[in-house]
Each structure stands twice: as C-alpha cells, then as structure tokens.
C-alpha cells in the first residue's frame, strides 16, 4: 500500500501529481490530497470509489474514506476520476525520440506512464545517465528511466529497423562482447540489450559478464527460447518469438537468420512463411515450463504489430492531435499498408495471428512465466506514446 500511485487517467490530476513530486525532489516534501477519487487497487476485485488519498513526498501516507486533510496540503478534487498505479512501458526506444526533441516524455507522463525501459540508443552514455539523474531529482519531467545504451549484436542486418539501426555496437568475438559489457556497466547502464544477430556462444559470454556486474540481459533470442532461458537470459523481447520459436518450423526459422537468407526476403515473403507455422504443442508446453522454472521474463509488444494496430492506433482519430504533420503522413501511409494487407488476406491481419497472440499471453500467464508489458515504441513507429501502452493492456484483458 505504500508504493506510490502516481498516475491518473485524467490529465489535470496526473499533471498536478507529477509536478508536485518533481517539486518535492528539489524542495521540501509536498503533501497532496486527492479527495473522492475511485482507486484501482490491483489486488482488489472491484474499483474502490469515494476514497481520499494523502501523499507526502513520493510515498502514500493514508488511503481511506475518512482520511483527514493535513494543513497546507495541495488538494485535488478526484470526483469522477480514477487513480491507478503508475504504468510501465518495458520495451521502448524513447531516448532516441527525446534526443531528437520529440515530446515523448510529456506524452508518456500525460498517459500515466511513470517508468520506461529503453532498449537501445545512440545518445551518449554520460548524457543518458545525466538525464536519468535529472528525472530522479525532479529537474526534468519524465518517466523513471532505465536504459541499456547501444544494442549488442554480431553484425548489422541490411534492413533498417528501430531495433538496431544507428543504435548498435558490433561485437564479433567473446572478448569484444565481454569488453563491451564492462564498458556499459562502468557507464551506469541498467541492463544489457542484445539482438537476434548475436550467436548463442557470444550471447552466453554477454550474459556471464553482465551478471558479474549485476546487470540483467534482455534480448531477441538467436536460438531456441528454452536454450537461452537455460543460459540465463533474463528477458525475451519481441513477443512473436514465443510462437515462432515453438512452432513446427522453428529449425527453418532459425536457419533463415543463421544463413542470412532472411536478408533477401521481402516482408510479404517473411509473413507468408510465418503463416505456415503451427504450434509444436509438446515442445511449446515444455518451453513454457522451462521459462517458468528459470523465471525468465517475457515482454510483449502486440499493440503496434499489424495484427492489432488497426484496432487501436490507426482507428483512434483523437490521437492525431498529438502528432506532427510528418507523423500524420506516416500514419496515413500505415493505414494504406494495412488496407493492402487486408485486401490480400495477409497473415498479419488474420484471425489466426490474433488468436495465436491471445493464446500465447494466456498460456504464459497460466504457466507462471513472468510477463512484462511493452510496446517497441520508437520515433519510427506510428504509435502515440503512452496511449499504445493502454492498447497493450487492453490486449492483455482480451486474452483473459
């Protein structure tokens, strides 16, 4: 109960709370009272209406219907509004957007996102560390920041992607990998990020060195998910890997990357191949048991994938007010591409892909695999910061 409920699904209260906490970091602790608000307690079955929440500094002092208002407190009327726990987006490329002066931090905070995990950036490590400190101290308004610095991989794919282009460090040997991790650790990163183009033997060295520095390693696995889990990878990124890596075509799938055949395939060809994949049920169940036993986290990023983006980001015209002209043009292009896929009965928008995602989320949760919500939000994506995390959470609810 003493962890801070810092975000509210109503702009004025969210802004007032966050600004109060930022001011508290620089001055004396601020007391904020939110009266008559409906609290969403994640341990309760139902919303709890009519509560008063008293916070002092960055801690909750009192929650109750009869909580008293301290003298000189800032009072906020919560009538008709909901107070929720601060949200986390665990898979973003927010620092690149911030570096390029896009208002991602403002939009994330406005949507109740109080923490982000950044998965790769070209921003200098000292600058990233200063920004993190400025946010913690209240000098910069933004979500709590955990960053990886540059992504580690063995060679750069020719196809541009927000997952690696311009934000990577190439390591071609175990020694280079260990040195890169040590350098990142000394610069104060919060975790290490790897990509699929990192062979299993080098990934093992990255994990070993990172764990010496007490840093978790997250990544898109280059090999079977049960194997990387047994090798102590801390979190699997890129949620579609769960289905692809447990399918009857998993050997062919990994061969595409190992032999670099994937580099000469179009996106339509990629997804035509993915459409042929069916779950290898015994292997799938064993893989999930392995992830659960090893406490390997899995981070989702379904909302911005073609399967769901048409339901949320592309359909919600109210989000356009947050976008630049260039971003609206990119959105229109994405709508056109989505329409083309629908005309072609593309796998990306199919009921099969949708049901597979729902099933994977539900099965992972049932198996006891720890799940994180993420979005793969970046300046190259068409997603609205913060809003796409709400979409991701809706997908969790739809999955049961």
CSV table of C-alpha atoms in Angstrom, one decimal:
chain,number,residue,atom,x,y,z
A,1,UNK,CA,0.0,0.0,0.0
A,2,UNK,CA,3.0,2.3,0.5
A,3,UNK,CA,4.2,2.1,-3.1
A,4,UNK,CA,3.2,5.3,-4.9
A,5,UNK,CA,0.1,5.5,-7.0
A,6,UNK,CA,1.3,8.3,-9.2
A,7,UNK,CA,-0.7,8.2,-12.4
A,8,UNK,CA,-4.3,9.1,-13.0
A,9,UNK,CA,-6.4,8.6,-16.1
A,10,UNK,CA,-7.3,12.3,-16.1
A,11,UNK,CA,-4.9,14.9,-17.4
A,12,UNK,CA,-5.2,17.6,-14.7
A,13,UNK,CA,-4.7,15.3,-11.8
A,14,UNK,CA,-1.9,13.4,-13.4
A,15,UNK,CA,-0.1,16.6,-14.2
A,16,UNK,CA,-0.6,18.1,-10.7
A,17,UNK,CA,0.6,15.0,-9.0
A,18,UNK,CA,3.7,14.6,-11.1
A,19,UNK,CA,4.7,18.2,-10.9
A,20,UNK,CA,4.2,18.1,-7.1
A,21,UNK,CA,6.5,15.1,-6.9
A,22,UNK,CA,9.1,16.8,-9.1
A,23,UNK,CA,9.0,19.9,-6.9
A,24,UNK,CA,9.4,17.7,-3.8
A,25,UNK,CA,12.6,16.3,-5.2
A,26,UNK,CA,14.1,19.8,-5.2
A,27,UNK,CA,12.4,21.3,-2.1
A,28,UNK,CA,10.6,20.1,1.0
A,29,UNK,CA,8.3,17.1,0.7
A,30,UNK,CA,4.9,18.2,-0.7
A,31,UNK,CA,1.7,16.9,0.8
A,32,UNK,CA,-1.0,16.2,-1.9
A,33,UNK,CA,-4.6,15.2,-1.0
A,34,UNK,CA,-6.9,13.6,-3.7
A,35,UNK,CA,-10.4,13.7,-2.5
A,36,UNK,CA,-13.3,11.5,-3.6
A,37,UNK,CA,-11.4,9.5,-6.2
A,38,UNK,CA,-12.0,5.9,-7.4
A,39,UNK,CA,-8.9,3.9,-6.6
A,40,UNK,CA,-8.0,0.9,-8.8
A,41,UNK,CA,-6.2,-1.4,-6.5
A,42,UNK,CA,-4.6,-4.2,-8.4
A,43,UNK,CA,-5.1,-6.6,-5.5
A,44,UNK,CA,-8.9,-5.9,-5.3
A,45,UNK,CA,-11.6,-7.4,-7.5
A,46,UNK,CA,-13.6,-4.1,-7.8
A,47,UNK,CA,-12.8,-0.4,-8.1
A,48,UNK,CA,-12.9,1.4,-4.7
A,49,UNK,CA,-14.9,4.7,-5.0
A,50,UNK,CA,-15.1,7.7,-2.8
A,51,UNK,CA,-11.6,7.4,-1.3
A,52,UNK,CA,-9.3,10.1,-0.1
A,53,UNK,CA,-5.6,9.6,-0.8
A,54,UNK,CA,-2.9,11.5,1.1
A,55,UNK,CA,0.6,11.5,-0.2
A,56,UNK,CA,3.7,13.1,1.3
A,57,UNK,CA,6.7,13.4,-0.9
A,58,UNK,CA,6.8,10.2,-3.0
A,59,UNK,CA,5.0,8.0,-0.5
A,60,UNK,CA,1.3,7.4,0.2
A,61,UNK,CA,0.6,8.4,3.8
A,62,UNK,CA,-3.1,7.5,4.1
A,63,UNK,CA,-5.9,6.0,2.0
A,64,UNK,CA,-9.5,5.9,3.3
A,65,UNK,CA,-12.9,7.4,3.2
A,66,UNK,CA,-12.3,9.4,6.4
A,67,UNK,CA,-8.7,10.4,5.8
A,68,UNK,CA,-8.0,13.9,7.2
A,69,UNK,CA,-6.5,16.7,5.1
A,70,UNK,CA,-3.3,18.0,6.6
A,71,UNK,CA,-2.8,21.7,6.9
A,72,UNK,CA,-1.2,23.4,3.9
A,73,UNK,CA,-1.8,20.4,1.7
A,74,UNK,CA,-2.4,20.7,-2.0
A,75,UNK,CA,-6.0,19.4,-2.5
A,76,UNK,CA,-7.2,17.9,-5.8
A,77,UNK,CA,-10.8,17.0,-6.4
A,78,UNK,CA,-10.9,13.5,-7.8
A,79,UNK,CA,-14.7,13.3,-8.3
A,80,UNK,CA,-15.5,11.2,-11.4
A,81,UNK,CA,-11.9,10.3,-11.9
A,82,UNK,CA,-9.8,7.1,-11.4
A,83,UNK,CA,-6.4,6.7,-9.6
A,84,UNK,CA,-4.3,3.9,-10.9
A,85,UNK,CA,-0.8,2.5,-10.2
A,86,UNK,CA,1.9,4.2,-12.3
A,87,UNK,CA,2.2,2.3,-15.6
A,88,UNK,CA,5.5,1.0,-17.1
A,89,UNK,CA,6.4,0.6,-20.8
A,90,UNK,CA,9.1,-2.1,-20.6
A,91,UNK,CA,10.1,-2.0,-24.3
A,92,UNK,CA,10.8,1.4,-25.8
A,93,UNK,CA,13.3,3.4,-27.8
A,94,UNK,CA,12.3,6.6,-26.0
A,95,UNK,CA,15.8,8.1,-25.7
A,96,UNK,CA,16.2,8.4,-29.4
A,97,UNK,CA,12.9,10.4,-29.6
A,98,UNK,CA,14.0,12.6,-26.7
A,99,UNK,CA,17.4,13.1,-28.3
A,100,UNK,CA,15.6,14.4,-31.4
A,101,UNK,CA,13.4,16.7,-29.3
A,102,UNK,CA,10.1,14.8,-29.7
A,103,UNK,CA,7.7,15.2,-26.7
A,104,UNK,CA,7.7,11.6,-25.8
A,105,UNK,CA,8.3,12.2,-22.1
A,106,UNK,CA,5.4,14.6,-21.9
A,107,UNK,CA,3.0,12.3,-23.6
A,108,UNK,CA,4.1,9.3,-21.6
A,109,UNK,CA,3.5,11.1,-18.3
A,110,UNK,CA,0.2,12.5,-19.6
A,111,UNK,CA,-1.0,9.0,-20.2
A,112,UNK,CA,0.1,7.8,-16.7
A,113,UNK,CA,3.3,6.1,-17.7
A,114,UNK,CA,5.7,6.7,-14.8
A,115,UNK,CA,8.5,4.3,-15.9
A,116,UNK,CA,10.2,3.2,-19.1
A,117,UNK,CA,12.8,0.7,-20.0
A,118,UNK,CA,14.8,2.0,-23.0
A,119,UNK,CA,16.1,-0.8,-25.2
A,120,UNK,CA,18.7,1.0,-27.3
A,121,UNK,CA,20.0,4.5,-28.1
A,122,UNK,CA,22.8,6.4,-29.8
A,123,UNK,CA,22.6,9.1,-27.1
A,124,UNK,CA,25.9,9.2,-25.3
A,125,UNK,CA,26.1,7.2,-22.1
A,126,UNK,CA,27.1,10.2,-19.9
A,127,UNK,CA,24.1,12.2,-21.3
A,128,UNK,CA,21.7,9.3,-20.7
A,129,UNK,CA,23.0,9.0,-17.1
A,130,UNK,CA,22.6,12.7,-16.5
A,131,UNK,CA,19.0,12.6,-17.9
A,132,UNK,CA,18.2,9.7,-15.7
A,133,UNK,CA,19.5,11.6,-12.7
A,134,UNK,CA,17.6,14.8,-13.7
A,135,UNK,CA,14.4,12.9,-13.8
A,136,UNK,CA,15.0,11.3,-10.4
A,137,UNK,CA,15.9,14.7,-8.9
A,138,UNK,CA,12.8,16.4,-10.4
A,139,UNK,CA,14.8,18.7,-12.7
A,140,UNK,CA,13.3,17.1,-15.8
A,141,UNK,CA,9.7,15.9,-16.1
A,142,UNK,CA,9.6,12.4,-17.4
A,143,UNK,CA,9.0,8.8,-16.6
A,144,UNK,CA,11.6,7.0,-14.4
A,145,UNK,CA,14.2,5.8,-16.8
A,146,UNK,CA,16.1,2.5,-17.1
A,147,UNK,CA,18.4,2.4,-20.2
A,148,UNK,CA,20.6,-0.1,-22.0
A,149,UNK,CA,22.8,2.2,-24.1
A,150,UNK,CA,23.7,0.7,-27.5
A,151,UNK,CA,22.4,-2.7,-28.6
A,152,UNK,CA,25.0,-5.5,-28.8
A,153,UNK,CA,25.0,-7.7,-31.9
A,154,UNK,CA,27.5,-9.5,-34.1
A,155,UNK,CA,26.6,-8.0,-37.5
A,156,UNK,CA,24.2,-5.3,-38.6
A,157,UNK,CA,21.3,-6.6,-40.8
A,158,UNK,CA,20.9,-4.7,-44.1
A,159,UNK,CA,17.2,-4.0,-43.5
A,160,UNK,CA,16.7,-0.8,-41.4
A,161,UNK,CA,14.9,-1.3,-38.1
A,162,UNK,CA,14.3,0.8,-35.0
A,163,UNK,CA,15.7,-2.3,-33.1
A,164,UNK,CA,19.2,-1.8,-34.3
A,165,UNK,CA,19.8,0.9,-37.0
A,166,UNK,CA,22.1,3.6,-35.6
A,167,UNK,CA,21.9,2.4,-32.1
A,168,UNK,CA,24.1,-0.7,-32.1
A,169,UNK,CA,27.6,-1.8,-31.2
A,170,UNK,CA,29.0,-4.7,-33.2
A,171,UNK,CA,30.9,-7.4,-31.2
A,172,UNK,CA,32.4,-10.2,-33.2
A,173,UNK,CA,34.1,-12.3,-30.6
A,174,UNK,CA,33.7,-13.3,-27.0
A,175,UNK,CA,36.4,-11.0,-25.9
A,176,UNK,CA,34.8,-8.0,-27.6
A,177,UNK,CA,31.5,-8.9,-26.1
A,178,UNK,CA,32.9,-9.0,-22.6
A,179,UNK,CA,34.7,-5.7,-23.0
A,180,UNK,CA,31.6,-4.0,-24.4
A,181,UNK,CA,29.5,-5.2,-21.4
A,182,UNK,CA,32.2,-4.0,-19.0
A,183,UNK,CA,32.3,-0.6,-20.7
A,184,UNK,CA,28.5,-0.3,-20.5
A,185,UNK,CA,28.5,-1.4,-16.9
A,186,UNK,CA,31.1,1.2,-15.9
A,187,UNK,CA,28.9,3.9,-17.6
A,188,UNK,CA,26.0,3.0,-15.4
A,189,UNK,CA,23.5,1.3,-17.7
A,190,UNK,CA,20.6,-0.5,-16.1
A,191,UNK,CA,20.6,-3.6,-18.3
A,192,UNK,CA,22.2,-5.0,-21.5
A,193,UNK,CA,20.2,-5.4,-24.7
A,194,UNK,CA,21.1,-8.0,-27.4
A,195,UNK,CA,19.6,-8.8,-30.8
A,196,UNK,CA,18.9,-12.0,-32.8
A,197,UNK,CA,22.2,-11.4,-34.8
A,198,UNK,CA,24.2,-12.5,-31.8
A,199,UNK,CA,25.3,-16.2,-31.9
A,200,UNK,CA,24.5,-18.3,-28.9
A,201,UNK,CA,28.2,-18.7,-27.9
A,202,UNK,CA,28.7,-14.9,-27.8
A,203,UNK,CA,25.3,-14.4,-26.1
A,204,UNK,CA,26.5,-16.7,-23.3
A,205,UNK,CA,29.6,-14.5,-22.8
A,206,UNK,CA,27.4,-11.4,-22.7
A,207,UNK,CA,25.2,-12.9,-20.1
A,208,UNK,CA,28.0,-14.1,-18.0
A,209,UNK,CA,29.8,-10.8,-18.0
A,210,UNK,CA,26.7,-8.8,-17.4
A,211,UNK,CA,25.7,-10.9,-14.4
A,212,UNK,CA,29.1,-10.3,-12.9
A,213,UNK,CA,28.2,-6.6,-12.9
A,214,UNK,CA,24.7,-7.5,-11.6
A,215,UNK,CA,23.1,-6.3,-14.8
A,216,UNK,CA,20.1,-8.2,-16.4
A,217,UNK,CA,20.3,-9.1,-20.1
A,218,UNK,CA,17.3,-8.8,-22.3
A,219,UNK,CA,17.1,-9.7,-26.0
A,220,UNK,CA,15.6,-11.2,-29.1
A,221,UNK,CA,17.0,-14.7,-28.8
A,222,UNK,CA,19.2,-16.1,-31.6
A,223,UNK,CA,18.3,-19.7,-30.6
A,224,UNK,CA,15.5,-21.7,-29.1
A,225,UNK,CA,13.9,-20.0,-26.2
A,226,UNK,CA,14.3,-22.9,-23.8
A,227,UNK,CA,18.0,-22.9,-24.5
A,228,UNK,CA,18.5,-19.2,-23.9
A,229,UNK,CA,16.4,-19.5,-20.8
A,230,UNK,CA,18.7,-22.2,-19.5
A,231,UNK,CA,21.7,-19.9,-20.4
A,232,UNK,CA,20.2,-17.4,-18.0
A,233,UNK,CA,18.8,-14.8,-20.4
A,234,UNK,CA,16.7,-12.6,-18.1
A,235,UNK,CA,14.0,-11.4,-20.5
A,236,UNK,CA,12.9,-12.4,-24.0
A,237,UNK,CA,11.9,-9.4,-26.1
A,238,UNK,CA,9.8,-9.3,-29.3
A,239,UNK,CA,6.7,-11.3,-28.3
A,240,UNK,CA,6.2,-13.1,-31.7
A,241,UNK,CA,9.3,-15.1,-30.9
A,242,UNK,CA,7.2,-17.2,-28.5
A,243,UNK,CA,5.1,-18.6,-31.3
A,244,UNK,CA,7.8,-18.8,-34.0
A,245,UNK,CA,10.4,-20.4,-31.7
A,246,UNK,CA,8.0,-23.1,-30.6
A,247,UNK,CA,6.5,-23.9,-34.0
A,248,UNK,CA,6.9,-26.9,-36.2
A,249,UNK,CA,9.1,-24.7,-38.5
A,250,UNK,CA,11.5,-23.4,-35.8
A,251,UNK,CA,14.5,-25.1,-37.3
A,252,UNK,CA,13.8,-23.5,-40.7
A,253,UNK,CA,13.1,-20.2,-38.9
A,254,UNK,CA,16.5,-20.0,-37.2
A,255,UNK,CA,18.2,-21.2,-40.4
A,256,UNK,CA,16.9,-18.1,-42.2
A,257,UNK,CA,18.8,-15.9,-39.8
A,258,UNK,CA,21.8,-18.2,-39.4
A,259,UNK,CA,22.3,-18.4,-43.2
A,260,UNK,CA,21.3,-14.8,-43.7
A,261,UNK,CA,18.6,-15.9,-46.2
A,262,UNK,CA,16.2,-13.6,-44.4
A,263,UNK,CA,18.2,-10.6,-45.7
A,264,UNK,CA,16.9,-11.3,-49.3
A,265,UNK,CA,13.3,-11.9,-48.4
A,266,UNK,CA,10.5,-9.2,-48.6
A,267,UNK,CA,8.3,-8.6,-45.6
A,268,UNK,CA,5.4,-10.3,-47.5
A,269,UNK,CA,7.6,-13.3,-48.0
A,270,UNK,CA,8.5,-13.4,-44.4
A,271,UNK,CA,4.9,-13.4,-43.2
A,272,UNK,CA,3.8,-15.9,-45.9
A,273,UNK,CA,6.3,-18.2,-44.2
A,274,UNK,CA,5.1,-17.4,-40.7
A,275,UNK,CA,1.6,-18.3,-41.9
A,276,UNK,CA,2.8,-21.9,-42.4
A,277,UNK,CA,3.9,-22.2,-38.8
A,278,UNK,CA,1.8,-24.4,-36.4
A,279,UNK,CA,2.5,-24.8,-32.8
A,280,UNK,CA,4.5,-27.9,-31.8
A,281,UNK,CA,2.4,-28.5,-28.7
A,282,UNK,CA,4.6,-30.8,-26.7
A,283,UNK,CA,7.7,-28.6,-27.3
A,284,UNK,CA,5.6,-25.4,-26.6
A,285,UNK,CA,4.5,-26.7,-23.3
A,286,UNK,CA,8.0,-27.8,-22.3
A,287,UNK,CA,9.4,-24.4,-23.4
A,288,UNK,CA,6.9,-22.6,-21.2
A,289,UNK,CA,7.7,-24.9,-18.2
A,290,UNK,CA,11.4,-24.0,-18.7
A,291,UNK,CA,10.7,-20.3,-18.8
A,292,UNK,CA,8.6,-20.5,-15.7
A,293,UNK,CA,11.2,-22.7,-13.8
A,294,UNK,CA,14.0,-20.3,-14.7
A,295,UNK,CA,11.9,-17.2,-14.0
A,296,UNK,CA,12.7,-15.9,-17.5
A,297,UNK,CA,10.6,-12.8,-18.2
A,298,UNK,CA,8.8,-12.3,-21.5
A,299,UNK,CA,8.0,-8.8,-22.7
A,300,UNK,CA,5.0,-8.3,-25.0
A,301,UNK,CA,4.7,-5.7,-27.9
A,302,UNK,CA,1.5,-6.7,-29.6
A,303,UNK,CA,-0.4,-3.4,-29.9
A,304,UNK,CA,1.9,-1.9,-32.6
A,305,UNK,CA,2.1,-5.1,-34.7
A,306,UNK,CA,0.0,-5.3,-37.8
A,307,UNK,CA,-2.4,-7.8,-36.2
A,308,UNK,CA,-3.7,-5.2,-33.7
A,309,UNK,CA,-2.6,-1.7,-34.8
A,310,UNK,CA,-5.8,-1.3,-37.0
A,311,UNK,CA,-8.0,-1.8,-33.9
A,312,UNK,CA,-6.2,0.9,-31.9
A,313,UNK,CA,-3.7,3.4,-33.1
A,314,UNK,CA,-4.9,3.5,-36.7
A,315,UNK,CA,-8.5,3.7,-35.7
A,316,UNK,CA,-8.3,6.4,-33.0
A,317,UNK,CA,-8.5,9.7,-34.7
A,318,UNK,CA,-8.4,11.6,-31.4
A,319,UNK,CA,-4.7,10.8,-31.2
A,320,UNK,CA,-3.9,12.8,-34.2
A,321,UNK,CA,-3.8,16.0,-32.1
A,322,UNK,CA,-0.6,14.7,-30.6
A,323,UNK,CA,1.2,14.2,-33.9
A,324,UNK,CA,3.3,16.4,-36.2
A,325,UNK,CA,2.5,16.7,-39.9
A,326,UNK,CA,5.2,14.2,-40.7
A,327,UNK,CA,3.8,11.8,-38.1
A,328,UNK,CA,0.3,12.1,-39.6
A,329,UNK,CA,1.7,11.4,-43.0
A,330,UNK,CA,3.4,8.3,-41.7
A,331,UNK,CA,0.1,7.3,-40.1
A,332,UNK,CA,-1.7,7.6,-43.4
A,333,UNK,CA,0.9,5.5,-45.0
A,334,UNK,CA,0.4,2.9,-42.4
A,335,UNK,CA,-3.3,2.9,-42.9
A,336,UNK,CA,-2.8,2.4,-46.6
A,337,UNK,CA,-0.4,-0.5,-45.9
A,338,UNK,CA,-3.0,-2.0,-43.5
A,339,UNK,CA,-5.7,-1.8,-46.2
A,340,UNK,CA,-3.4,-3.5,-48.7
A,341,UNK,CA,-2.8,-6.4,-46.3
A,342,UNK,CA,-6.5,-6.8,-45.7
A,343,UNK,CA,-7.2,-6.9,-49.5
A,344,UNK,CA,-4.5,-9.6,-49.8
A,345,UNK,CA,-5.8,-11.6,-46.9
A,346,UNK,CA,-2.3,-11.2,-45.3
A,347,UNK,CA,-1.4,-13.3,-42.3
A,348,UNK,CA,-0.5,-10.2,-40.3
A,349,UNK,CA,-4.2,-9.1,-40.0
A,350,UNK,CA,-5.6,-12.6,-39.8
A,351,UNK,CA,-7.8,-14.2,-37.1
A,352,UNK,CA,-5.1,-16.9,-36.9
A,353,UNK,CA,-2.5,-14.3,-35.8
A,354,UNK,CA,-4.9,-12.7,-33.4
A,355,UNK,CA,-5.9,-15.9,-31.7
A,356,UNK,CA,-2.3,-17.0,-31.5
A,357,UNK,CA,-1.3,-13.9,-29.6
A,358,UNK,CA,-4.2,-14.2,-27.2
A,359,UNK,CA,-3.4,-17.9,-26.6
A,360,UNK,CA,0.3,-17.2,-26.0
A,361,UNK,CA,-0.4,-14.5,-23.4
A,362,UNK,CA,-2.9,-16.7,-21.6
A,363,UNK,CA,-0.7,-19.8,-21.7
A,364,UNK,CA,2.4,-17.9,-20.4
A,365,UNK,CA,0.4,-16.4,-17.5
A,366,UNK,CA,-1.1,-19.8,-16.7
A,367,UNK,CA,2.3,-21.5,-16.8
A,368,UNK,CA,3.7,-19.0,-14.3
A,369,UNK,CA,6.0,-17.2,-16.7
A,370,UNK,CA,6.5,-13.6,-15.5
A,371,UNK,CA,5.1,-11.1,-18.1
A,372,UNK,CA,6.0,-7.5,-18.8
A,373,UNK,CA,4.0,-5.1,-21.0
A,374,UNK,CA,5.9,-3.2,-23.7
A,375,UNK,CA,5.3,-1.6,-27.0
A,376,UNK,CA,8.5,-1.3,-29.0
A,377,UNK,CA,7.6,2.4,-29.2
A,378,UNK,CA,10.1,4.5,-31.3
A,379,UNK,CA,10.2,7.6,-33.4
A,380,UNK,CA,9.9,5.3,-36.5
A,381,UNK,CA,6.7,3.8,-35.3
A,382,UNK,CA,3.3,5.4,-35.7
A,383,UNK,CA,2.3,4.8,-32.1
A,384,UNK,CA,1.3,7.6,-29.7
A,385,UNK,CA,3.5,7.4,-26.6
A,386,UNK,CA,1.5,6.2,-23.6
A,387,UNK,CA,-1.7,5.5,-25.5
A,388,UNK,CA,-0.1,2.4,-27.1
A,389,UNK,CA,0.6,1.0,-23.7
A,390,UNK,CA,-3.1,1.4,-22.8
A,391,UNK,CA,-3.7,-0.6,-26.0
A,392,UNK,CA,-1.3,-3.3,-24.9
A,393,UNK,CA,-3.1,-3.6,-21.6
A,394,UNK,CA,-6.4,-3.9,-23.4
A,395,UNK,CA,-4.9,-6.8,-25.4
A,396,UNK,CA,-4.0,-8.5,-22.0
A,397,UNK,CA,-7.6,-8.1,-20.9
A,398,UNK,CA,-8.9,-9.5,-24.2
A,399,UNK,CA,-6.6,-12.5,-23.7
A,400,UNK,CA,-8.3,-13.3,-20.4
